[in-house]
Coordinates of N, CA, C and O in Angstrom, one line a residue:
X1 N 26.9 3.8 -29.4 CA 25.4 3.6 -29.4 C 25.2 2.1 -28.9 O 24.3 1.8 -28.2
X2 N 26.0 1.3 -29.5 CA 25.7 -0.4 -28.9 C 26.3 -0.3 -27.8 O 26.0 -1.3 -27.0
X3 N 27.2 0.6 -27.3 CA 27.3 0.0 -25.7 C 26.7 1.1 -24.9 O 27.0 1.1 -23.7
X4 N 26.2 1.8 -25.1 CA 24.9 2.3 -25.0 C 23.7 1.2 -24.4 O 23.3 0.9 -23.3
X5 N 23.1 0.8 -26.0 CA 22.3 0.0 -25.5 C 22.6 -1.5 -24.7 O 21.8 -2.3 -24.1
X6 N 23.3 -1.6 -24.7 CA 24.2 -2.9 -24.2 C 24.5 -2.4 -22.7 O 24.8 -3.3 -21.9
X7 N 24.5 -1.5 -22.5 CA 24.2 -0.7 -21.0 C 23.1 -1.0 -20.3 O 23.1 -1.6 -19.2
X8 N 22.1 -0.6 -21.0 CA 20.8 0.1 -20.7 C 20.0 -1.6 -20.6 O 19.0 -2.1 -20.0
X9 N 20.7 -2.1 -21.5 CA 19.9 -3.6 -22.1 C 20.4 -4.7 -20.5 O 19.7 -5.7 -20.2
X10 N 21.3 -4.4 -19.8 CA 22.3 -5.0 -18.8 C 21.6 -4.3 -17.6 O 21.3 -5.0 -16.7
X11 N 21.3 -3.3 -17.6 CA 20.6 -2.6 -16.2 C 19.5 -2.9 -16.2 O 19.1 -3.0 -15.1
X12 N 18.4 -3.1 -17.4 CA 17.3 -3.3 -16.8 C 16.9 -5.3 -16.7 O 16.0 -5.9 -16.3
X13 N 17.9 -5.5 -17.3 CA 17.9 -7.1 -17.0 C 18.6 -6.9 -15.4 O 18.5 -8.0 -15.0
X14 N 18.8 -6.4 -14.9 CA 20.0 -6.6 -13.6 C 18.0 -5.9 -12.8 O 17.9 -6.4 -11.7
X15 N 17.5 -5.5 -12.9 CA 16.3 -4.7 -12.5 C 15.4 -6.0 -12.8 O 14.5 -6.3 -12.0
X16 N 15.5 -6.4 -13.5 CA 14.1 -7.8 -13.7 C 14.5 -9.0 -12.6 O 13.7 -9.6 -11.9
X17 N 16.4 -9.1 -12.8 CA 16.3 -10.2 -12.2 C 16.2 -9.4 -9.9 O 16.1 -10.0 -8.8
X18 N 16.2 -8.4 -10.1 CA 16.4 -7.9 -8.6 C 14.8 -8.1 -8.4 O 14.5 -8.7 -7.3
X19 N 13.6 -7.5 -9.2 CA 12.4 -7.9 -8.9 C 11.9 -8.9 -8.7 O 11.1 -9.0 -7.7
X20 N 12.3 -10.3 -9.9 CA 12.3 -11.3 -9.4 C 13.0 -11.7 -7.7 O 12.4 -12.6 -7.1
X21 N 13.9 -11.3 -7.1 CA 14.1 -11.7 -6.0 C 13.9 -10.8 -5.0 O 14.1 -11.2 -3.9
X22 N 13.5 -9.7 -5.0 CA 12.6 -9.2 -4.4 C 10.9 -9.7 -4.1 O 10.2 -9.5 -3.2
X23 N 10.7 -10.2 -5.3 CA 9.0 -11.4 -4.9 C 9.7 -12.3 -4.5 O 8.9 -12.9 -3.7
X24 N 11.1 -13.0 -4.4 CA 10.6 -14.5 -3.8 C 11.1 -14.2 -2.6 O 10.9 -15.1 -1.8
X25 N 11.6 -13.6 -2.3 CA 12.1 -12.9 -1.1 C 10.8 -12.1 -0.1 O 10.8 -12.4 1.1
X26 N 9.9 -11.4 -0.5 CA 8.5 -11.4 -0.4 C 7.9 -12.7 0.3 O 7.5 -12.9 1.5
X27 N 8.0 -13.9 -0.9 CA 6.8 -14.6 -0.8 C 7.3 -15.5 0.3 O 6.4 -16.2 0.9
X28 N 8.8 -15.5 0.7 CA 9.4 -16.2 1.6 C 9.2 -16.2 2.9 O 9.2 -17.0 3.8
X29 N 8.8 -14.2 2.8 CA 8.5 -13.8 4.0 C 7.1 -13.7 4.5 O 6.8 -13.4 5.7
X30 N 6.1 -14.2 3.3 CA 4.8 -14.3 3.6 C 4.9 -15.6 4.0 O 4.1 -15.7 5.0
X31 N 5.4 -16.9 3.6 CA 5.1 -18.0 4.1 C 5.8 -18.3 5.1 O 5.5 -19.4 5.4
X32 N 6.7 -17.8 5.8 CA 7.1 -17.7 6.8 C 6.4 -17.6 7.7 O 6.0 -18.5 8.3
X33 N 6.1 -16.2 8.0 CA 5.1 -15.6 8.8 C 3.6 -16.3 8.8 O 3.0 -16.4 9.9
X34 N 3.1 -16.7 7.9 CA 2.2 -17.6 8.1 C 2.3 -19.2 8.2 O 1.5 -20.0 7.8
X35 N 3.6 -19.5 8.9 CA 4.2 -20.9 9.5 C 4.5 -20.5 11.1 O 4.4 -21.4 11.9
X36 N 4.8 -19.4 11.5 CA 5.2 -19.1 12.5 C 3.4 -18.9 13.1 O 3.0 -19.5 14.2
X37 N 2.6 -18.0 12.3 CA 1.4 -17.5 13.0 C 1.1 -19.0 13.7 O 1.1 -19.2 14.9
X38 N 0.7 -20.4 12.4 CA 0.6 -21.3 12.3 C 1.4 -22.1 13.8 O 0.6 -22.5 14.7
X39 N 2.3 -22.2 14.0 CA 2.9 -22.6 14.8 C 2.7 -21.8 16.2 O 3.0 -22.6 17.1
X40 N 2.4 -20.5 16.6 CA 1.9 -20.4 17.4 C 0.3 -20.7 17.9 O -0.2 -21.0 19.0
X41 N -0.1 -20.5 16.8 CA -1.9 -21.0 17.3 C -1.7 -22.7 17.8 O -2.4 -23.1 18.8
X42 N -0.9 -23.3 17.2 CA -0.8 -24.5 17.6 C 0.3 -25.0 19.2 O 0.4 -26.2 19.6
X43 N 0.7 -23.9 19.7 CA 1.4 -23.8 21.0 C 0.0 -23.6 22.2 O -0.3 -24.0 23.3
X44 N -0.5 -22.9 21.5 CA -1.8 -22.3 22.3 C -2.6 -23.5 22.8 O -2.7 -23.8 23.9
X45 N -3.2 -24.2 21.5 CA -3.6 -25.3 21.9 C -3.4 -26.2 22.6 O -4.2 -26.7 23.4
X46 N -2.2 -26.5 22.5 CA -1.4 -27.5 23.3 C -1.1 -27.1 24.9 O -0.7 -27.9 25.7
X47 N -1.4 -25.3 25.0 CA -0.9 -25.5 26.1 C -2.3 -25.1 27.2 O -2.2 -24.9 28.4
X48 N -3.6 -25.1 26.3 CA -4.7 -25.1 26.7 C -4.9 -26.8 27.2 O -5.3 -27.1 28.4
X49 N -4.6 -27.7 26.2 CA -4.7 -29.1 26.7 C -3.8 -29.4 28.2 O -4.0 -29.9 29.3
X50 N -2.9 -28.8 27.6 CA -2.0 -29.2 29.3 C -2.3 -28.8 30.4 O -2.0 -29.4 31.4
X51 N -3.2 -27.0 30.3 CA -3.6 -26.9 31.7 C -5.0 -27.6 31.8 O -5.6 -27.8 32.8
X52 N -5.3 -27.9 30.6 CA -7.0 -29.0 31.2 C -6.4 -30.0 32.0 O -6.9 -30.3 33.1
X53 N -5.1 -30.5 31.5 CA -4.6 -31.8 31.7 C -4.3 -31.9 33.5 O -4.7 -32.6 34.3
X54 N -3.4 -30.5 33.5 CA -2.9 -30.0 35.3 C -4.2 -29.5 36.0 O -4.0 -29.9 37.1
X55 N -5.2 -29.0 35.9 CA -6.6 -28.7 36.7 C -6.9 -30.3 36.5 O -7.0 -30.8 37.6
X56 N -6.9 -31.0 35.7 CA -7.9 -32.8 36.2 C -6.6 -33.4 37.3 O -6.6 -33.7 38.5
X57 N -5.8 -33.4 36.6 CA -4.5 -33.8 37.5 C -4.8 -33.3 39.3 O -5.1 -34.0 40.3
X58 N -4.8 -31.9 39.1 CA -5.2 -31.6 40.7 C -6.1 -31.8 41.3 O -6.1 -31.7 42.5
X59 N -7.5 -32.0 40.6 CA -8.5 -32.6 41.2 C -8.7 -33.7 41.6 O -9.3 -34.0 42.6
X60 N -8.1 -34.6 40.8 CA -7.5 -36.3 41.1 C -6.9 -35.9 42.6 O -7.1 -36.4 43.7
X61 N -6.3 -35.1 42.4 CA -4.9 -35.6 43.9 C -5.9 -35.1 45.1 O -6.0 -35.7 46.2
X62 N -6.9 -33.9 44.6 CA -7.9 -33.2 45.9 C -8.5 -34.3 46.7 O -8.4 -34.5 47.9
X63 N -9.0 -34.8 45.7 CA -10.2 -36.3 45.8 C -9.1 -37.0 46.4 O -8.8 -36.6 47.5
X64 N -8.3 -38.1 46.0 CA -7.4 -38.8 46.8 C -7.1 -38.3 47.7 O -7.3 -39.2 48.6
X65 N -6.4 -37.1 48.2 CA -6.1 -36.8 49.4 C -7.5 -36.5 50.7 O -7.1 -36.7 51.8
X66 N -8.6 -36.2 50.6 CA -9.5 -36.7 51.1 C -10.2 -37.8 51.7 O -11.0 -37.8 52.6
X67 N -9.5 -38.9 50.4 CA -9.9 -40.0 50.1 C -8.8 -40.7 51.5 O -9.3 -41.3 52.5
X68 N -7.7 -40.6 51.2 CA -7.1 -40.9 52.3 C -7.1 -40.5 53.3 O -6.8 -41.4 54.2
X69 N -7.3 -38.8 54.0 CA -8.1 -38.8 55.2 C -9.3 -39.1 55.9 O -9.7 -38.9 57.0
X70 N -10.1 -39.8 54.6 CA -11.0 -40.5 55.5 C -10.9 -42.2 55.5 O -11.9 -42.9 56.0
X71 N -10.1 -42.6 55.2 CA -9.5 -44.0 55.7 C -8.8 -44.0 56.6 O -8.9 -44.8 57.5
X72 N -7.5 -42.8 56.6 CA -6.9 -42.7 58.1 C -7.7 -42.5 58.9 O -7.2 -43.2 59.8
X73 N -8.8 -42.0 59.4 CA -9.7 -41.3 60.3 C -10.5 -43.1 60.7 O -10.9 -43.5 61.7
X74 N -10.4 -43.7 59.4 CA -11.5 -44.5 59.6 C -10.6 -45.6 60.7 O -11.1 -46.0 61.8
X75 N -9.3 -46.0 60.3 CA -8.3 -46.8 60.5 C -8.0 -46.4 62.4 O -7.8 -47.2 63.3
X76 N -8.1 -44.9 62.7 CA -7.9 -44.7 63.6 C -9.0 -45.1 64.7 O -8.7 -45.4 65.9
X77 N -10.7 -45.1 64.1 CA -11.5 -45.2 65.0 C -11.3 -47.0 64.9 O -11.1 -47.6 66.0
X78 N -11.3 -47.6 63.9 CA -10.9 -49.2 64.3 C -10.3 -49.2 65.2 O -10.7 -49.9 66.1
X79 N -8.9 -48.4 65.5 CA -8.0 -49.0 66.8 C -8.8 -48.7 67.8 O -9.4 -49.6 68.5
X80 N -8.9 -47.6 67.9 CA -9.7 -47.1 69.0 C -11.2 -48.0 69.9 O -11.5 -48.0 71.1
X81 N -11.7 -48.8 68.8 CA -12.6 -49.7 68.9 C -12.1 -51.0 69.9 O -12.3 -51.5 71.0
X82 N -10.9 -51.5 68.2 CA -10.3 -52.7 69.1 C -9.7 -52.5 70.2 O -9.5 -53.5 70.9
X83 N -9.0 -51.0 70.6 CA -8.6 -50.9 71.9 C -9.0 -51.3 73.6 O -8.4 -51.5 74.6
X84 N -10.7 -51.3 72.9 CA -11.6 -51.3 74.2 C -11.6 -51.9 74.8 O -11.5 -53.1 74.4
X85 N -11.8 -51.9 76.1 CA -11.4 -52.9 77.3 C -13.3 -53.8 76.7 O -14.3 -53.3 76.2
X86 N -13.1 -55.3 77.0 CA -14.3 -55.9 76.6 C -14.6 -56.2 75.0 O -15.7 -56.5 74.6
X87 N -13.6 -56.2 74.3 CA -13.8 -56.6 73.4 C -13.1 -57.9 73.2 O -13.2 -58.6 72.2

């Protein structure tokens, strides 16, 4: 009868402590998963800033490259100018 209960008293201790690690094993997996969610919303962001960052980027270069065909254009009618017979 005592090893009986000395059985019975050993399996459901061996059952408390598997529940206990079954929640923290749970809870590990809930805060995980909401570190990862976390961590992707925060990829998103960052990679919404970067293409704001590459659309300004390419607008800069549109503008400048404009910017400098119309100084080359401009550079070319100077010669053109000072070329002129009578100047």
């Amino acid at each position: 009868l005592k090893k009986e209960r000395r059985r019975l008293s050993q399996g459901a201790e061996r059952q408390r402590q598997q529940s206990f690690e079954d929640r923290d094993a749970q809870e590990e997996r809930r805060r995980l998963q909401e570190r990862a969610e976390q961590l992707e919303e925060e990829l998103r962001e960052k990679e919404k800033r970067w293409q704001r960052t590459v659309d300004r980027l390419q607008r800069q270069m549109g503008d400048l490259q404009r910017k400098n065909q119309e100084l080359q254009e401009e550079v070319k009618r100077a010669n053109r100018q000072a070329q002129r017979p009578g100047r």
